[in-house]
């Protein structure tokens, strides 16, 4: 990918000043010297002055003065403004590109673009732009001229969902590509809002029937306009969770053997479990190490990236397994994520006799919690489906 850079206008709609200041604002100020021509335009939406994201973001577009506008959510920590401006240059240099973002879903259902989703790294990384069906709204960028000529939808049904998905389909309908480009960022989401998501997806289906089925980060929009959710609900969900549980139990058996047979093994999505872990982690920050290959580093602050989550802090590092935190602070919690089976065996040596829990979830793979919080596994993972099938482990 070209190293040329183009200055951008960052537009962010916000309603929580504390979150915005700790995440997006701080990341911009920490790197301001690297991107002196960057323009930052936060749009205050406290009191719901704008009833849709499109209306608020379009206001930012009109105020912007740079050729490329980047839409970023308030709970994003940007790890590289240089990468952001390089992505803008790729967009400006290729008239065949209509929309660029940090993370999206390809036609095959795979996540393209690597980001940190709360605690774990997700998505595939590549040196070149990766074609996708759609992009997630967490971060996307477009030419200001395109946005002025054809603004984001302000339709109430797309108020806070799928507005980037829909705008991207307009570009695909013109024959221009929608792509994900590696723009390192942490999404420090504290909650998930799925209200009226199905209505938004149905609206996208009505607007762009020729582009269905359509992969999104929240499910597949089918030809009927219905969304095939990533996780089913109702009667089918009652049976599908059992199938997922059985498959996950097999993965847990593999983990149990790799970790030496003496480890507590649970089935859980660390991104949802972290708040309960924090209740037993003491006052020190929770340390999270994302395991990545040395040739694909994820940029961090020199002392680790520190983010505030509700009532506790998390300090993130990333790199090879061996570069993770030393387990030497009483009462602290250390977590390794993005771990494979071979690395579980190596971690066993690193962890030694410290209390620990090995976890697995089919969306994020293996992870390991080390420290006093691991002694409280029975209090943290209380649901029956969080325990592997006894006959398999």
XYZ file of C-alpha atoms in Angstrom:
393
model
C 0.000 0.000 0.000
C 1.298 3.478 -0.864
C 2.943 5.538 1.857
C 1.586 8.826 0.520
C -0.616 10.602 3.059
C -3.671 12.830 2.723
C -4.869 15.058 5.571
C -8.373 14.234 6.792
C -11.289 15.712 8.698
C -12.409 13.444 11.555
C -16.120 13.752 12.334
C -17.501 12.073 15.444
C -21.013 12.224 16.872
C -20.882 12.026 20.650
C -23.192 11.960 23.656
C -20.772 10.870 26.408
C -18.011 13.382 27.005
C -16.036 11.202 29.427
C -15.841 8.346 26.931
C -14.943 10.661 24.045
C -12.197 12.400 26.026
C -10.625 9.153 27.229
C -10.756 7.366 23.876
C -10.944 9.360 20.657
C -9.748 12.757 21.933
C -6.804 11.296 23.832
C -5.661 9.185 20.900
C -5.699 12.212 18.598
C -3.848 14.443 21.051
C -1.255 11.735 21.785
C -0.345 11.660 18.080
C -1.126 15.202 16.972
C 2.507 15.842 16.031
C 2.343 12.995 13.502
C -0.643 14.520 11.688
C -0.496 18.303 12.152
C -2.965 18.997 9.335
C -5.674 16.717 10.713
C -8.995 18.457 11.399
C -11.154 17.207 14.286
C -14.883 18.025 14.308
C -16.799 16.470 17.212
C -20.583 16.857 16.820
C -22.380 17.275 20.152
C -25.543 15.177 20.227
C -26.367 15.368 23.915
C -30.080 15.861 24.238
C -30.547 14.203 20.816
C -30.262 17.421 18.829
C -29.950 15.149 15.808
C -32.399 12.260 15.622
C -30.254 10.213 13.235
C -26.553 9.541 12.846
C -26.803 10.568 9.200
C -28.081 14.040 10.070
C -25.318 14.600 12.614
C -22.552 13.280 10.376
C -23.774 15.267 7.376
C -23.468 18.413 9.483
C -19.845 17.498 10.105
C -19.272 16.960 6.388
C -20.550 20.455 5.611
C -18.197 21.945 8.226
C -15.174 19.920 7.095
C -12.424 21.502 4.999
C -10.332 18.446 4.034
C -10.877 16.341 0.902
C -11.445 13.143 2.893
C -13.870 12.840 5.805
C -13.393 10.100 8.398
C -16.369 9.092 10.535
C -15.265 7.667 13.884
C -17.338 6.629 16.886
C -16.658 8.267 20.245
C -15.370 5.080 21.943
C -12.544 4.485 19.452
C -8.865 4.797 20.341
C -6.848 5.381 17.158
C -3.412 3.758 17.249
C -1.974 5.351 14.102
C -2.982 8.645 12.525
C -0.315 7.921 9.928
C -2.155 4.753 8.867
C -5.388 6.744 8.736
C -3.899 9.356 6.393
C -2.302 6.628 4.266
C -5.726 5.006 3.873
C -7.110 8.382 2.782
C -4.403 8.586 0.121
C -5.338 5.133 -1.191
C -8.937 6.311 -1.511
C -8.016 9.542 -3.296
C -5.573 7.835 -5.672
C -7.997 5.165 -6.910
C -11.211 6.398 -8.566
C -12.483 2.815 -8.503
C -12.829 2.961 -4.720
C -16.075 4.300 -3.299
C -15.730 3.714 0.436
C -12.947 2.656 2.812
C -13.199 1.435 6.392
C -11.273 -0.213 9.190
C -13.280 -3.441 9.356
C -15.878 -5.142 7.191
C -17.267 -8.465 6.023
C -16.322 -10.153 2.771
C -18.743 -12.040 0.560
C -17.449 -15.241 2.176
C -18.467 -14.051 5.651
C -14.912 -13.514 6.887
C -13.918 -10.372 8.799
C -11.490 -8.175 6.871
C -9.391 -5.520 8.568
C -7.778 -6.070 11.970
C -9.038 -4.086 14.947
C -9.218 -4.612 18.700
C -12.816 -5.397 19.600
C -13.005 -4.569 23.305
C -10.300 -7.016 24.463
C -9.353 -9.210 21.509
C -7.951 -8.678 18.040
C -10.357 -9.680 15.278
C -10.175 -9.643 11.498
C -7.690 -10.507 8.801
C -4.798 -8.206 8.027
C -3.245 -7.463 4.634
C -0.950 -4.928 3.013
C -3.508 -4.231 0.280
C -7.147 -3.043 0.364
C -9.524 -5.951 1.001
C -12.871 -5.998 -0.885
C -15.910 -6.402 1.384
C -19.684 -6.523 1.058
C -20.063 -3.875 3.749
C -18.200 -1.921 6.409
C -18.879 -1.513 10.097
C -19.813 1.983 11.286
C -16.993 2.135 13.861
C -14.707 3.897 11.349
C -15.174 4.636 7.651
C -13.963 7.333 5.279
C -15.119 8.843 2.006
C -14.385 11.731 -0.321
C -16.035 14.903 0.916
C -17.166 15.704 -2.623
C -19.068 12.395 -2.811
C -20.697 13.024 0.559
C -21.813 16.523 -0.415
C -23.265 15.273 -3.694
C -24.875 12.190 -2.156
C -25.179 12.567 1.657
C -25.593 9.790 4.186
C -29.197 8.730 4.650
C -31.174 10.640 7.284
C -34.067 8.164 7.117
C -35.284 7.468 10.697
C -35.229 3.718 10.058
C -31.449 4.008 9.575
C -31.109 6.293 12.587
C -28.224 4.521 14.333
C -27.712 1.319 12.334
C -26.504 0.378 8.851
C -26.001 3.930 7.547
C -22.471 3.046 6.392
C -23.734 -0.265 5.032
C -26.404 1.536 2.991
C -24.107 4.284 1.671
C -21.585 1.657 0.636
C -24.226 -0.159 -1.413
C -24.846 3.034 -3.378
C -21.177 3.061 -4.308
C -21.222 -0.636 -5.221
C -24.255 0.043 -7.389
C -22.125 2.558 -9.309
C -19.455 -0.074 -9.870
C -17.067 1.279 -7.247
C -15.497 -0.943 -4.613
C -16.003 -0.953 -0.861
C -12.814 -2.054 0.901
C -11.301 -2.562 4.331
C -7.792 -1.273 4.995
C -5.761 -1.939 8.122
C -6.261 1.117 10.334
C -5.206 0.065 13.856
C -7.839 1.000 16.434
C -9.370 -0.211 19.686
C -13.151 -0.237 20.000
C -13.680 0.299 23.726
C -17.394 -0.479 23.593
C -19.165 -0.621 26.958
C -22.568 -1.695 25.615
C -24.300 -3.034 22.518
C -27.342 -1.372 20.946
C -29.315 -3.675 18.643
C -32.668 -1.887 18.902
C -34.385 -1.683 15.487
C -31.428 -3.323 13.752
C -33.719 -5.704 11.841
C -35.770 -2.738 10.588
C -32.609 -1.021 9.357
C -31.470 -4.137 7.521
C -34.904 -4.574 5.937
C -34.700 -0.974 4.704
C -31.290 -1.634 3.138
C -32.769 -4.677 1.388
C -35.604 -2.575 -0.065
C -33.174 0.079 -1.274
C -30.655 -2.321 -2.831
C -32.406 -5.574 -3.820
C -29.918 -6.288 -6.612
C -27.037 -6.550 -4.119
C -28.570 -9.240 -1.902
C -27.643 -11.373 -0.065
C -25.445 -8.899 1.778
C -22.927 -9.718 4.481
C -22.754 -7.316 7.447
C -21.029 -7.440 10.819
C -24.445 -8.069 12.404
C -25.644 -10.851 10.105
C -26.566 -11.608 6.509
C -29.340 -9.567 4.876
C -31.230 -12.050 2.718
C -33.263 -11.646 -0.453
C -36.471 -11.345 1.589
C -35.032 -8.516 3.670
C -34.795 -10.698 6.756
C -31.491 -10.891 8.592
C -29.851 -14.211 9.255
C -28.388 -13.307 12.609
C -24.930 -14.369 13.700
C -26.660 -15.951 16.656
C -30.152 -17.402 16.183
C -33.045 -16.728 18.558
C -36.164 -18.600 19.570
C -36.706 -22.344 19.083
C -33.732 -22.819 16.763
C -31.452 -21.026 19.191
C -32.423 -23.516 21.907
C -30.929 -26.277 19.787
C -28.118 -24.402 18.052
C -26.533 -23.304 21.318
C -26.325 -26.975 22.285
C -24.535 -27.765 19.042
C -22.131 -24.852 19.571
C -21.654 -25.990 23.172
C -20.780 -29.526 22.062
C -18.308 -28.252 19.467
C -16.795 -25.822 21.970
C -16.481 -28.660 24.487
C -14.334 -30.549 21.994
C -12.124 -27.462 21.650
C -12.003 -27.272 25.452
C -10.783 -30.862 25.620
C -7.933 -29.932 23.286
C -7.122 -26.941 25.490
C -7.244 -29.072 28.643
C -4.656 -31.442 27.222
C -2.430 -28.685 25.842
C -2.472 -26.826 29.165
C -1.324 -29.903 31.047
C -4.556 -31.372 32.355
C -4.653 -29.401 35.604
C -6.284 -26.232 34.319
C -9.815 -24.991 34.865
C -11.433 -24.684 31.439
C -14.501 -22.542 30.705
C -16.514 -21.630 27.636
C -17.034 -17.897 27.462
C -16.722 -14.792 25.335
C -14.103 -12.740 27.137
C -15.555 -9.540 25.658
C -18.739 -10.091 27.656
C -17.146 -11.726 30.694
C -14.576 -9.035 31.457
C -16.813 -6.974 33.757
C -17.397 -9.991 36.009
C -13.685 -10.785 35.981
C -12.954 -7.197 37.030
C -15.106 -7.622 40.147
C -12.473 -10.082 41.426
C -9.334 -8.498 39.995
C -8.393 -6.053 42.749
C -7.522 -2.396 42.256
C -4.601 -2.766 39.855
C -5.302 -2.397 36.128
C -6.130 -5.589 34.275
C -3.322 -6.401 31.858
C -4.323 -7.829 28.479
C -1.782 -9.164 25.992
C -2.963 -9.841 22.433
C -0.701 -12.474 20.886
C 0.323 -11.522 17.336
C 3.071 -12.675 15.004
C 6.209 -10.586 14.993
C 5.843 -9.748 11.306
C 2.313 -8.341 11.830
C 2.664 -6.015 14.848
C -0.242 -4.062 16.270
C 0.972 -0.601 17.366
C 0.685 0.300 21.047
C 1.735 3.175 23.284
C 5.274 2.673 24.678
C 4.017 1.612 28.120
C 0.959 -0.141 26.756
C -2.381 1.343 25.758
C -4.436 2.214 28.837
C -8.219 2.434 28.469
C -10.927 3.010 31.036
C -13.813 0.524 31.130
C -16.651 1.430 33.511
C -15.002 1.343 36.961
C -11.649 -0.231 36.073
C -8.651 0.271 33.792
C -7.172 -2.106 31.241
C -3.604 -1.864 29.949
C -3.125 -3.483 26.539
C 0.050 -4.825 24.999
C 0.500 -6.945 21.895
C 3.223 -9.022 20.322
C 4.684 -12.520 20.492
C 3.602 -14.769 23.352
C 6.872 -14.327 25.222
C 6.527 -10.530 25.331
C 3.432 -10.704 27.528
C 3.249 -9.438 31.118
C 5.177 -11.063 33.939
C 2.871 -12.663 36.486
C 4.328 -11.082 39.604
C 1.780 -8.628 41.015
C -0.401 -10.008 43.809
C -4.085 -9.484 43.177
C -3.633 -8.411 39.566
C -5.240 -10.097 36.577
C -3.321 -10.886 33.392
C -5.090 -12.105 30.267
C -3.592 -13.530 27.079
C -5.860 -13.503 24.015
C -5.596 -14.686 20.405
C -3.814 -17.809 21.651
C -3.582 -21.021 19.615
C -3.257 -24.587 20.924
C 0.527 -24.747 20.564
C 0.851 -21.494 22.506
C -1.284 -22.892 25.335
C 1.433 -25.426 26.045
C 4.079 -22.675 26.098
C 1.952 -20.527 28.391
C 1.798 -23.392 30.880
C 5.521 -22.884 31.487
C 5.168 -19.089 31.630
C 2.278 -19.220 34.110
C 3.862 -21.808 36.387
C 1.858 -22.462 39.544
C -0.167 -19.234 39.400
C -3.959 -19.677 39.488
C -5.335 -19.574 35.965
C -8.331 -20.312 33.753
C -8.240 -21.374 30.113
C -11.200 -20.093 28.093
C -12.633 -20.734 24.653
C -15.294 -19.155 22.459
C -15.907 -19.957 18.811
C -15.798 -16.273 17.793
C -12.489 -15.409 19.487
C -10.663 -18.696 20.055
C -8.565 -19.460 23.132
C -7.659 -17.086 25.941
C -6.021 -17.462 29.369
C -6.743 -15.586 32.615
C -3.975 -15.616 35.238
C -4.061 -14.218 38.774
C -6.243 -14.192 41.864
C -9.378 -13.563 39.797
C -8.986 -17.087 38.393
C -9.711 -18.477 41.866
C -13.262 -17.144 41.463
C -14.101 -19.024 38.265
C -17.206 -20.586 39.826
C -18.546 -17.105 40.645
C -17.709 -15.620 37.242
C -18.918 -18.402 34.942
C -22.186 -19.556 36.487
C -24.251 -20.519 33.424
C -24.451 -24.242 32.560
C -23.281 -23.569 28.995
C -20.087 -21.973 30.303
C -18.850 -25.375 31.466
C -17.662 -27.944 28.909
C -19.422 -31.295 28.670
C -17.929 -33.504 31.390
C -17.546 -36.503 29.107
C -15.465 -34.471 26.687
C -13.030 -32.809 29.109
